[in-house]
Short mmCIF file of C-alpha atoms and ligand atoms in Angstrom, two decimals:
data_model
loop_
_atom_site.label_atom_id
_atom_site.label_comp_id
_atom_site.label_asym_id
_atom_site.label_seq_id
_atom_site.Cartn_x
_atom_site.Cartn_y
_atom_site.Cartn_z
CA MET A 1 0.00 0.00 0.00
CA TYR A 2 1.47 3.31 -1.12
CA VAL A 3 0.62 5.19 2.11
CA LEU A 4 2.13 2.49 4.29
CA ARG A 5 5.13 2.25 2.02
CA ASN A 6 5.86 5.94 2.57
CA TRP A 7 5.36 5.49 6.31
CA SER A 8 7.91 2.66 6.28
CA VAL A 9 10.51 4.87 4.65
CA ARG A 10 9.86 7.62 7.18
CA ASN A 11 10.36 5.08 9.93
CA ALA A 12 13.20 3.18 8.31
CA GLY A 13 15.42 3.41 11.40
CA THR A 14 12.77 1.92 13.68
CA LEU A 15 11.97 -0.84 11.22
CA GLU A 16 15.63 -1.72 10.92
CA TRP A 17 15.91 -1.93 14.68
CA PHE A 18 12.84 -4.13 14.80
CA TYR A 19 14.10 -6.35 12.01
CA SER A 20 17.49 -6.86 13.64
CA GLY A 21 15.70 -8.22 16.72
CA PHE A 22 13.45 -10.35 14.57
CA SER A 23 16.32 -11.78 12.55
CA ARG A 24 18.16 -12.66 15.74
CA THR A 25 15.11 -14.60 16.85
CA LEU A 26 15.11 -16.43 13.54
CA VAL A 27 18.79 -17.30 13.90
CA PHE A 28 18.06 -18.53 17.40
CA ALA A 29 15.32 -20.76 15.98
CA ASP A 30 17.66 -22.22 13.35
CA PRO A 31 18.01 -25.64 15.04
CA LEU A 32 14.24 -25.92 15.05
CA PHE A 33 14.08 -24.89 11.38
CA ARG A 34 16.66 -27.53 10.54
CA LEU A 35 14.62 -30.10 12.40
CA ILE A 36 11.52 -29.28 10.39
CA GLY A 37 13.52 -28.73 7.21
CA TYR A 38 14.06 -25.36 5.53
CA GLU A 39 12.51 -26.55 2.30
CA ARG A 40 9.34 -27.61 4.06
CA LEU A 41 9.15 -24.20 5.74
CA GLU A 42 9.71 -22.33 2.50
CA ARG A 43 6.12 -22.03 1.35
CA PRO A 44 4.39 -21.07 4.60
CA VAL A 45 7.15 -18.63 5.62
CA ALA A 46 7.26 -17.09 2.14
CA ALA A 47 3.49 -16.58 2.36
CA ILE A 48 3.76 -14.79 5.70
CA GLU A 49 6.73 -12.75 4.48
CA ALA A 50 4.84 -11.77 1.35
CA SER A 51 1.84 -10.51 3.27
CA VAL A 52 3.81 -8.62 5.95
CA LYS A 53 6.32 -7.07 3.56
CA GLY A 54 3.66 -6.60 0.91
CA LEU A 55 1.71 -4.48 3.35
CA LEU A 56 4.66 -2.47 4.65
CA PHE A 57 6.80 -2.07 1.54
CA ASP A 58 4.72 -3.19 -1.45
CA CYS A 59 7.29 -5.98 -1.55
CA ARG A 60 7.41 -8.03 -4.76
CA MET A 61 9.17 -11.04 -3.23
CA CYS A 62 12.22 -10.90 -5.45
CA GLY A 63 13.85 -13.27 -2.97
CA GLN A 64 16.99 -11.14 -2.65
CA CYS A 65 15.87 -8.43 -0.30
CA ILE A 66 17.99 -5.27 -0.20
CA LEU A 67 15.62 -3.19 1.95
CA SER A 68 18.28 -2.76 4.61
CA LYS A 69 20.53 -1.08 2.02
CA THR A 70 17.82 1.02 0.43
CA GLY A 71 16.37 2.76 3.45
CA MET A 72 13.37 0.40 3.51
CA SER A 73 12.22 1.54 0.07
CA CYS A 74 11.59 -1.53 -2.11
CA SER A 75 13.43 -0.95 -5.39
CA MET A 76 11.30 -3.58 -7.11
CA ASN A 77 8.55 -0.97 -7.28
CA CYS A 78 10.68 0.94 -9.76
CA PRO A 79 9.00 0.45 -13.15
CA LYS A 80 12.46 -0.23 -14.57
CA SER A 81 13.37 -2.63 -11.73
CA LEU A 82 16.56 -0.64 -11.20
CA ARG A 83 18.60 -2.00 -8.31
CA ASN A 84 21.43 0.51 -8.37
CA GLY A 85 20.01 3.96 -7.96
CA PRO A 86 17.57 5.98 -10.04
CA CYS A 87 17.41 6.49 -13.77
CA GLY A 88 18.13 9.95 -15.14
CA GLY A 89 14.46 10.78 -15.46
CA VAL A 90 13.40 11.50 -11.89
CA ARG A 91 11.06 14.52 -11.92
CA PRO A 92 12.17 17.71 -10.19
CA ASN A 93 9.53 17.09 -7.51
CA GLY A 94 11.01 13.67 -6.80
CA MET A 95 8.26 11.75 -8.55
CA CYS A 96 8.85 8.84 -10.93
CA GLU A 97 9.39 9.46 -14.63
CA VAL A 98 7.23 6.51 -15.64
CA LYS A 99 4.55 6.78 -12.93
CA PRO A 100 4.23 10.48 -12.08
CA GLU A 101 1.81 9.67 -9.25
CA MET A 102 4.46 7.64 -7.41
CA ARG A 103 7.52 8.96 -5.61
CA CYS A 104 10.71 7.62 -7.22
CA VAL A 105 11.68 4.64 -5.09
CA TRP A 106 15.30 5.79 -5.12
CA VAL A 107 14.47 9.28 -3.94
CA ALA A 108 12.59 7.61 -1.10
CA ALA A 109 15.54 5.28 -0.55
CA LEU A 110 17.87 8.21 -0.06
CA ASP A 111 15.55 9.60 2.63
CA GLY A 112 15.34 6.26 4.37
CA ALA A 113 19.04 5.46 4.09
CA VAL A 114 20.12 8.34 6.34
CA GLN A 115 18.21 6.71 9.19
CA MET A 116 19.89 3.36 8.80
CA SER A 117 22.79 2.06 10.87
CA ASN A 118 24.93 2.03 7.71
CA PRO A 119 23.78 4.99 5.61
CA ASN A 120 26.45 4.30 3.00
CA ALA A 121 25.19 0.82 2.18
CA ILE A 122 23.04 2.44 -0.51
CA ASN A 123 26.21 3.22 -2.48
CA SER A 124 27.36 -0.36 -2.95
CA ILE A 125 26.61 -2.05 -6.25
CA ASN A 126 23.96 -4.77 -6.23
CA PRO A 127 24.31 -7.71 -8.62
CA PRO A 128 21.55 -8.35 -11.15
CA LEU A 129 18.55 -10.20 -9.80
CA ASP A 130 18.52 -13.97 -9.90
CA ARG A 131 14.98 -14.55 -11.13
CA SER A 132 15.05 -18.16 -10.00
CA MET A 133 14.80 -16.90 -6.42
CA GLU A 134 11.61 -14.99 -7.10
CA GLY A 135 8.86 -15.82 -4.62
CA ARG A 136 11.23 -17.44 -2.12
CA SER A 137 11.67 -16.24 1.45
CA SER A 138 14.52 -13.81 2.06
CA TRP A 139 14.06 -14.26 5.80
CA LEU A 140 14.86 -17.96 5.65
CA ARG A 141 17.72 -17.52 3.23
CA GLU A 142 19.30 -14.85 5.37
CA THR A 143 18.85 -16.90 8.52
CA ARG A 144 20.49 -19.87 6.93
CA GLU A 145 23.34 -17.79 5.56
CA THR A 146 23.93 -16.01 8.87
CA VAL A 147 24.09 -19.30 10.72
CA GLU A 148 26.47 -20.73 8.14
CA VAL A 149 28.75 -17.70 8.37
CA GLU A 150 28.65 -17.78 12.16
CA THR A 151 29.47 -21.48 12.18
CA LEU A 152 32.43 -20.81 9.90
CA HIS A 153 33.58 -18.05 12.22
CA CYS A 154 33.26 -20.32 15.24
CA LEU A 155 35.24 -23.00 13.47
CA GLY A 156 37.84 -20.39 12.64
CA ASP A 157 37.96 -19.34 16.29
CA VAL A 158 38.21 -22.93 17.43
CA ASN A 159 41.10 -23.46 15.05
CA HIS A 160 42.72 -20.33 16.39
CA SER A 161 42.38 -21.33 20.00
CA GLU A 162 43.53 -24.85 19.21
CA LYS A 163 46.59 -23.43 17.57
CA GLY A 164 47.01 -21.12 20.54
CA GLU A 165 46.95 -24.07 22.90
CA THR A 166 49.43 -26.12 20.95
CA VAL A 167 51.91 -23.29 20.68
CA MET B 1 45.21 -2.56 -24.70
CA ASN B 2 45.77 -5.55 -26.95
CA VAL B 3 44.71 -5.67 -30.52
CA HIS B 4 41.61 -7.70 -30.81
CA PRO B 5 42.61 -11.15 -32.00
CA ALA B 6 39.51 -11.39 -34.14
CA ALA B 7 40.15 -8.07 -35.84
CA SER B 8 41.96 -9.56 -38.78
CA SER B 9 39.05 -11.82 -39.58
CA ASP B 10 36.57 -9.01 -39.02
CA PRO B 11 34.21 -8.90 -41.98
CA GLY B 12 33.63 -5.18 -41.49
CA LEU B 13 37.26 -4.33 -41.95
CA ALA B 14 37.54 -5.56 -45.49
CA LEU B 15 34.97 -2.99 -46.48
CA ASP B 16 36.63 -0.54 -44.18
CA ARG B 17 39.78 -0.18 -46.14
CA THR B 18 38.14 1.43 -49.12
CA ALA B 19 36.06 3.69 -46.96
CA VAL B 20 38.94 4.78 -44.78
CA GLN B 21 40.48 6.62 -47.69
CA ASN B 22 37.51 8.94 -47.75
CA THR B 23 37.60 9.80 -44.07
CA GLU B 24 39.33 13.00 -43.23
CA ARG B 25 42.29 12.05 -41.12
CA PRO B 26 44.02 8.95 -39.87
CA VAL B 27 44.30 8.39 -36.17
CA PRO B 28 47.46 6.76 -34.84
CA ASN B 29 46.93 3.04 -34.81
CA THR B 30 47.49 2.31 -31.18
CA GLY B 31 45.39 -0.78 -31.30
CA MET B 32 42.39 0.98 -29.86
CA GLY B 33 39.32 2.35 -31.52
CA ARG B 34 39.19 5.82 -32.99
CA LEU B 35 37.02 7.36 -30.31
CA GLU B 36 39.22 6.00 -27.57
CA SER B 37 42.42 7.23 -29.19
CA VAL B 38 41.00 10.68 -29.85
CA LEU B 39 40.02 10.92 -26.20
CA LYS B 40 43.34 9.53 -25.00
CA SER B 41 45.24 12.02 -27.12
CA GLY B 42 43.54 14.81 -25.20
CA ARG B 43 41.83 16.26 -28.22
CA PHE B 44 38.39 17.71 -27.65
CA ALA B 45 36.05 15.03 -28.97
CA VAL B 46 32.77 15.53 -30.78
CA THR B 47 30.19 12.78 -31.07
CA ALA B 48 26.72 12.99 -32.55
CA GLU B 49 23.54 11.02 -32.32
CA LEU B 50 22.01 9.36 -35.34
CA ALA B 51 18.33 8.53 -35.33
CA PRO B 52 18.01 5.05 -36.86
CA PRO B 53 15.49 4.95 -39.69
CA ASP B 54 12.12 3.22 -39.79
CA SER B 55 13.23 1.41 -42.86
CA ALA B 56 15.05 -1.69 -44.04
CA ASP B 57 17.15 0.23 -46.55
CA PRO B 58 20.84 0.60 -45.59
CA GLN B 59 21.03 3.69 -47.77
CA ASP B 60 18.79 5.47 -45.25
CA VAL B 61 21.44 4.87 -42.60
CA PHE B 62 24.23 6.09 -44.88
CA ASP B 63 22.27 9.21 -45.77
CA ARG B 64 21.68 10.02 -42.14
CA ALA B 65 25.34 9.50 -41.34
CA ALA B 66 26.57 11.50 -44.33
CA VAL B 67 25.69 14.83 -42.70
CA PHE B 68 28.21 14.08 -39.95
CA GLU B 69 31.03 13.34 -42.38
CA GLY B 70 34.26 14.94 -41.22
CA CYS B 71 32.80 16.78 -38.26
CA VAL B 72 32.50 14.12 -35.58
CA ASP B 73 34.71 11.46 -33.99
CA ALA B 74 31.94 8.95 -33.46
CA ILE B 75 28.27 8.46 -34.20
CA ASN B 76 25.83 7.09 -31.65
CA ALA B 77 23.30 4.58 -32.91
CA THR B 78 20.38 4.75 -30.49
CA ASP B 79 18.59 1.62 -29.35
CA GLY B 80 14.85 2.08 -29.69
CA SER B 81 15.09 5.62 -28.33
CA GLY B 82 11.96 7.00 -26.78
CA ALA B 83 10.72 3.40 -26.66
CA ASN B 84 9.87 3.59 -30.38
CA VAL B 85 10.74 0.89 -32.86
CA HIS B 86 13.55 1.76 -35.28
CA MET B 87 16.30 -0.18 -37.01
CA SER B 88 18.35 -1.97 -34.35
CA SER B 89 21.48 -0.35 -32.98
CA VAL B 90 23.60 -3.43 -33.78
CA ALA B 91 22.64 -3.24 -37.44
CA VAL B 92 23.08 0.52 -37.72
CA SER B 93 26.47 0.31 -36.00
CA ALA B 94 27.60 -2.53 -38.26
CA LEU B 95 26.56 -0.58 -41.35
CA LEU B 96 28.42 2.51 -40.15
CA LYS B 97 31.49 0.48 -39.29
CA ALA B 98 31.51 -1.07 -42.74
CA ARG B 99 31.59 2.46 -44.14
CA GLY B 100 34.67 3.35 -42.10
CA GLN B 101 32.79 5.36 -39.54
CA THR B 102 33.07 5.00 -35.79
CA PRO B 103 29.81 3.92 -34.23
CA VAL B 104 28.88 4.05 -30.58
CA MET B 105 26.35 1.29 -30.21
CA GLN B 106 23.78 2.02 -27.55
CA ILE B 107 22.32 -0.86 -25.58
CA SER B 108 19.17 -0.24 -23.62
CA CYS B 109 18.06 -2.65 -20.92
CA ARG B 110 14.42 -2.19 -21.74
CA ASP B 111 13.96 -4.70 -24.53
CA ARG B 112 16.33 -7.60 -24.01
CA ASN B 113 17.40 -9.87 -21.20
CA ARG B 114 20.95 -10.78 -20.19
CA ILE B 115 21.12 -13.70 -22.63
CA ALA B 116 20.23 -11.57 -25.65
CA ILE B 117 22.36 -8.61 -24.61
CA GLN B 118 25.53 -10.62 -24.06
CA GLY B 119 25.01 -12.35 -27.39
CA ASP B 120 24.57 -8.98 -29.09
CA ALA B 121 27.72 -7.63 -27.49
CA LEU B 122 29.74 -10.57 -28.81
CA GLY B 123 28.21 -10.20 -32.24
CA ALA B 124 28.82 -6.46 -32.28
CA ALA B 125 32.48 -6.91 -31.37
CA ALA B 126 32.81 -9.54 -34.08
CA LEU B 127 31.48 -6.97 -36.55
CA GLY B 128 34.20 -4.55 -35.47
CA ILE B 129 32.12 -2.37 -33.17
CA GLU B 130 34.29 -1.10 -30.34
CA ASN B 131 32.19 1.39 -28.45
CA ILE B 132 29.13 0.44 -26.46
CA LEU B 133 27.05 2.84 -24.43
CA CYS B 134 25.07 1.17 -21.66
CA ILE B 135 21.79 2.77 -20.70
CA SER B 136 18.70 1.73 -18.77
CA GLY B 137 16.33 3.06 -21.43
CA ASP B 138 13.02 4.88 -21.39
CA GLY B 139 9.90 3.25 -20.06
CA VAL B 140 7.72 1.56 -22.72
CA GLN B 141 4.78 3.85 -21.95
CA VAL B 142 6.36 6.83 -23.74
CA GLY B 143 6.79 5.01 -27.03
CA ASP B 144 4.67 3.67 -29.85
CA HIS B 145 4.14 0.26 -28.20
CA PRO B 146 2.97 1.08 -24.68
CA GLY B 147 1.63 -2.47 -24.35
CA ALA B 148 5.09 -4.03 -24.72
CA LYS B 149 6.67 -5.92 -21.86
CA PRO B 150 9.36 -3.82 -20.20
CA VAL B 151 12.23 -6.26 -19.73
CA PHE B 152 14.81 -4.41 -17.59
CA ASP B 153 16.47 -7.69 -16.68
CA LEU B 154 19.68 -5.73 -16.13
CA GLY B 155 20.12 -2.07 -15.25
CA SER B 156 22.73 0.21 -16.78
CA ILE B 157 25.17 -0.53 -13.97
CA SER B 158 24.83 -4.30 -14.05
CA LEU B 159 25.05 -4.11 -17.84
CA LEU B 160 28.37 -2.26 -17.55
CA GLU B 161 29.64 -4.84 -15.09
CA THR B 162 28.51 -7.67 -17.32
CA LEU B 163 30.29 -6.34 -20.42
CA ARG B 164 33.39 -5.53 -18.43
CA LYS B 165 33.42 -9.05 -17.07
CA MET B 166 33.13 -10.45 -20.60
CA ARG B 167 36.04 -8.31 -21.74
CA ASP B 168 38.40 -8.49 -18.75
CA GLU B 169 37.59 -11.82 -17.19
CA LYS B 170 36.64 -13.61 -20.40
CA GLN B 171 33.46 -14.81 -18.79
CA PHE B 172 29.76 -14.46 -19.24
CA LEU B 173 27.71 -13.21 -16.35
CA SER B 174 27.06 -16.83 -15.47
CA GLY B 175 30.77 -17.47 -15.05
CA ARG B 176 30.98 -19.62 -18.17
CA PRO B 177 34.20 -18.84 -20.05
CA LEU B 178 34.22 -17.40 -23.55
CA THR B 179 37.02 -18.06 -25.99
CA THR B 180 37.73 -14.66 -27.57
CA PRO B 181 36.64 -11.75 -25.41
CA PRO B 182 35.10 -8.68 -27.04
CA ARG B 183 37.36 -5.64 -27.22
CA LEU B 184 35.11 -2.92 -25.94
CA PHE B 185 35.31 0.72 -24.94
CA LEU B 186 32.47 1.06 -22.47
CA GLY B 187 30.33 4.12 -21.99
CA ALA B 188 27.46 5.20 -19.80
CA ALA B 189 25.02 8.06 -19.59
CA ALA B 190 24.96 10.59 -16.78
CA ASN B 191 22.65 13.39 -15.84
CA PRO B 192 24.39 16.36 -14.23
CA PHE B 193 21.05 18.14 -13.98
CA MET B 194 18.94 15.52 -12.28
CA THR B 195 17.10 16.05 -9.07
CA PRO B 196 17.76 15.24 -6.31
CA ARG B 197 21.22 16.72 -6.55
CA ASP B 198 22.61 14.05 -4.27
CA PHE B 199 22.41 11.51 -7.02
CA ARG B 200 24.26 13.48 -9.69
CA VAL B 201 27.85 12.60 -8.92
CA ARG B 202 26.99 9.53 -6.86
CA ARG B 203 25.41 7.84 -9.89
CA LEU B 204 28.33 8.80 -12.09
CA LYS B 205 30.77 7.33 -9.62
CA LEU B 206 28.82 4.06 -9.46
CA LYS B 207 28.96 3.84 -13.24
CA VAL B 208 32.67 4.55 -13.38
CA ASP B 209 33.23 1.95 -10.67
CA ALA B 210 31.16 -0.49 -12.70
CA GLY B 211 33.40 -0.01 -15.74
CA ALA B 212 32.35 3.11 -17.66
CA GLN B 213 35.32 4.55 -19.54
CA PHE B 214 33.44 7.39 -21.19
CA ILE B 215 30.31 9.26 -20.28
CA GLN B 216 27.79 11.02 -22.47
CA THR B 217 25.54 13.31 -20.49
CA GLN B 218 21.98 14.47 -20.76
CA TYR B 219 21.32 17.74 -22.65
CA CYS B 220 23.05 20.71 -21.06
CA PHE B 221 21.10 23.95 -21.22
CA ASP B 222 22.48 25.35 -18.01
CA VAL B 223 26.24 25.82 -17.90
CA ASP B 224 26.25 26.97 -14.27
CA ILE B 225 24.86 23.67 -13.04
CA LEU B 226 27.30 21.83 -15.28
CA ARG B 227 30.20 23.81 -13.83
CA SER B 228 29.36 22.91 -10.27
CA PHE B 229 28.77 19.29 -11.29
CA MET B 230 32.16 19.13 -13.01
CA ALA B 231 33.84 20.69 -9.99
CA ASP B 232 32.47 17.83 -7.88
CA VAL B 233 33.47 15.31 -10.53
CA CYS B 234 37.02 16.66 -10.60
CA SER B 235 37.29 16.81 -6.83
CA GLN B 236 36.57 13.07 -6.79
CA ARG B 237 38.97 12.64 -9.72
CA LEU B 238 36.33 10.90 -11.75
CA ASP B 239 37.40 12.90 -14.80
CA GLU B 240 40.69 11.01 -14.65
CA ARG B 241 38.92 7.67 -14.71
CA ALA B 242 36.38 8.38 -17.47
CA TYR B 243 36.14 10.83 -20.37
CA ILE B 244 33.17 13.11 -19.98
CA LEU B 245 31.32 14.23 -23.08
CA VAL B 246 28.62 16.79 -22.40
CA GLY B 247 25.32 16.40 -24.23
CA ILE B 248 24.08 19.39 -26.21
CA GLY B 249 21.62 20.14 -28.97
CA PRO B 250 20.07 23.09 -30.79
CA LEU B 251 16.64 24.18 -29.59
CA ALA B 252 14.17 24.60 -32.44
CA SER B 253 11.86 27.22 -30.97
CA ALA B 254 10.83 29.00 -27.80
CA LYS B 255 7.91 26.64 -27.61
CA SER B 256 10.13 23.59 -27.63
CA ALA B 257 12.40 25.19 -25.03
CA ARG B 258 9.43 25.66 -22.73
CA TRP B 259 8.10 22.21 -23.54
CA ILE B 260 11.41 20.51 -22.77
CA ARG B 261 11.61 22.49 -19.59
CA SER B 262 8.26 21.35 -18.28
CA HIS B 263 7.85 17.94 -19.88
CA VAL B 264 11.20 16.24 -20.16
CA PRO B 265 12.21 14.93 -16.76
CA GLY B 266 15.88 15.42 -16.07
CA VAL B 267 16.50 18.27 -18.51
CA HIS B 268 16.97 21.76 -17.16
CA VAL B 269 16.73 24.77 -19.49
CA SER B 270 18.07 27.96 -17.91
CA GLU B 271 15.91 31.05 -17.67
CA GLU B 272 18.38 32.96 -19.81
CA ILE B 273 18.12 30.49 -22.68
CA VAL B 274 14.32 30.46 -22.60
CA ASN B 275 14.31 34.28 -22.70
CA ARG B 276 16.74 34.40 -25.58
CA MET B 277 14.65 31.95 -27.55
CA GLU B 278 11.52 33.99 -26.85
CA ARG B 279 13.06 37.27 -27.95
CA ALA B 280 14.66 35.88 -31.09
CA GLU B 281 13.24 36.78 -34.47
CA LYS B 282 14.55 33.60 -36.00
CA PRO B 283 14.36 31.16 -33.11
CA ALA B 284 15.85 28.19 -34.97
CA GLU B 285 18.95 30.23 -35.84
CA GLU B 286 19.14 31.52 -32.30
CA GLY B 287 18.91 27.94 -31.05
CA ARG B 288 21.92 27.00 -33.12
CA ARG B 289 23.80 30.09 -32.02
CA ILE B 290 23.14 29.17 -28.39
CA CYS B 291 24.37 25.67 -29.16
CA VAL B 292 27.64 27.01 -30.58
CA GLU B 293 28.12 29.24 -27.54
CA LEU B 294 27.36 26.34 -25.23
CA ILE B 295 30.07 24.23 -26.87
CA GLN B 296 32.56 27.05 -26.46
CA GLN B 297 31.67 27.57 -22.81
CA ILE B 298 31.59 23.87 -22.03
CA ARG B 299 34.99 23.45 -23.59
CA GLU B 300 36.51 25.76 -21.01
CA ILE B 301 35.22 23.74 -18.07
CA PRO B 302 37.95 21.64 -16.47
CA GLY B 303 37.43 17.91 -16.79
CA VAL B 304 35.27 18.00 -19.91
CA ALA B 305 36.64 15.79 -22.69
CA GLY B 306 34.19 16.66 -25.44
CA VAL B 307 30.61 17.19 -26.48
CA HIS B 308 27.90 14.84 -27.63
CA ILE B 309 25.48 16.49 -30.05
CA MET B 310 21.89 15.31 -30.04
CA ALA B 311 20.28 17.38 -32.76
CA ALA B 312 16.97 15.64 -33.24
CA ARG B 313 15.58 16.59 -36.68
CA GLN B 314 18.34 19.18 -37.07
CA GLU B 315 21.16 16.80 -37.92
CA ARG B 316 21.92 18.68 -41.13
CA HIS B 317 23.08 21.66 -39.08
CA VAL B 318 25.54 19.72 -36.94
CA ALA B 319 28.52 20.24 -39.24
CA ASP B 320 27.88 23.98 -39.26
CA ILE B 321 27.52 24.13 -35.47
CA VAL B 322 30.77 22.24 -34.98
CA ARG B 323 32.58 24.44 -37.50
CA LYS B 324 31.36 27.65 -35.91
CA SER B 325 32.27 26.47 -32.44
CA GLY B 326 35.88 26.15 -33.60
CA VAL B 327 36.59 23.14 -31.42
CA ARG B 328 37.66 20.87 -34.21
CA VAL B 329 40.00 23.40 -35.80
CA ASP B 330 41.60 24.11 -32.46
CA SER B 331 41.93 20.49 -31.58
CA ARG B 332 43.48 19.68 -34.92
CA ALA B 333 45.93 22.53 -34.59
CA GLN B 334 46.78 21.31 -31.11
CA SER B 335 47.39 17.79 -32.24
CA GLU B 336 49.69 18.96 -34.99
CA THR B 337 51.94 20.89 -32.68
S1 LIG C 401 12.15 7.66 -11.69
FE1 LIG C 401 12.83 6.29 -10.05
S2 LIG C 401 11.18 4.81 -9.78
FE2 LIG C 401 10.82 5.86 -11.74
S3 LIG C 401 11.77 4.59 -13.29
FE3 LIG C 401 13.32 6.09 -12.72
S4 LIG C 401 14.45 5.10 -11.04
FE4 LIG C 401 12.58 3.93 -11.31
#
C-alpha cells in the first residue's frame, strides 16, 4: 500500500531496529528450522513474508531483499526494476518518470538510508537479480546464511584457540 | 590494450579499407578504436547522435550518417530511443562500421534480457564495433508500443559490469568462459542536472566503478549547473577515470524550449536560454547560435573531454555548429603541434 510504504521509509530506522531483533530470533530458531527442514518451511514462511512485507513495503518477493541497504524503500517498485540507484528521469519534484503519481523509489531510498545504521550501504553495487529466487523467502535464506557464516567463524575461532593451545 | 585477436578476420574491416580513404584524417593506430584514441590524445572530442530509420534500406542509414562526415569522432546509434521501434542499434552500427565510420552502439536494458544482450555484445564486437554505451532506457509507456513488456532484466550498472566481465575476465555473467573476449570501450550516460542533486555525482561514480570509460551526459542547457557538477566530478577525480562528453543540442523554438523544460524529466533549461529563444526573431537560428556558444563555454570547463550532439531533426546543421564552435580546428591545430 502506497501510504504504508511511505510510512515505512519515514520510519526506516525503527523498522531496521525491529528487524534486527526479529532476525536474531530467527537465527536462534535455526536448530528448530533444521529439524523441520528449511525446504518444508519455505512455502508457509514465504506466504507470511509476502503478506507482511507486501503491506509495509509493497514488496514483490524478489527473494533477494535489499531493503536494509535502500532505506526500507523496495526498489522492485521501480518500473524499470533498477537496483542501483535511479534512472536519469526522476522529476524535479522527486516523482517517478514513468509513474508520475508515485515517488521515485530511489528518492525515497535516499531519505530512508540516512536513518539506517549504515547509511552508505546504498552506495554499494547490487548484482543483477537472480529470477530463479523470485517468490522465495529472504528471511529464511538470510537466517540460513547467517548461521552458516557464524558457524564458519566459530570453526575459525576454534582453530585459532587450538593453535594457541598447541603453541 | 591488446589488438583484438579477431580483428583480422573481421568482416567489417575488409569494407573498411576502401572507406577509410575517404575519411578525413588517420588516427594513430594504437590498437584501440578511434574514439578512444581521440580521447586519449587529449583532443576535444565531438560525437553525434544518429536517429536510426524506420526502414530496411541501408542507404537510409548512410544518408543520415553522411551529414556528420568529417565533423564528428563517433556516431551514436540509439537503441529504440523514446521506446519507439527503429532499425536496431547493432545493425546501424555494423553498417556505419563497414563504411569506415566509428559507431557508438547504444544498448538499452528495456527490450532484451541478459542472454540476448551478451550475445549482441559478442556479435557487435565480431562486426568490429568497439564502443558500447550502456543505458537503462526509457519506459515503454512513452513510445509507440505502450503495451510491450518492459524487460529491464539488467540495469545500466549491471550491464556495464557484465560487459566488463566479458572483456576483462573472459566470462559471461554466469561465469561460463568465452574463448575470444570482445574488445570494448564502455560508456554510460549521466545526468548532471537531475534532481535530487545528491544523485548526480553519486550515480556517475557508481557507473565509473562499474566499468564506464566514457560518459555522455543528458542535454546541457544550463552551464552553471554543469560547472558545479564538473567541480564535484574533478574533486573526486572521476574525470581522470572516465572521459566526460557533455550532451548538447540546438533548440528549435521558444515553444520547444518551454516544452522541454516542463515535460522532459531530467532536462533543465536555464531562464536565460528560454528568454533568448523567446526574444529571437529567428528562433531556430538563435537555437543553433546558443548551441555554438554552449560548446565554447563547455569546452573551457575543467574535466570536460568533449561534447555529444543530439540534434533531433536538425542533424543537417551539426557540421555547421561544430565548424562555428571552432573546437575541431583548435583540436586539430593542437594535435599537430
Ligand atoms: S524515476 Fe525512479 S522509480 Fe521511476 S523509473 Fe526512474 S528510477 Fe525507477
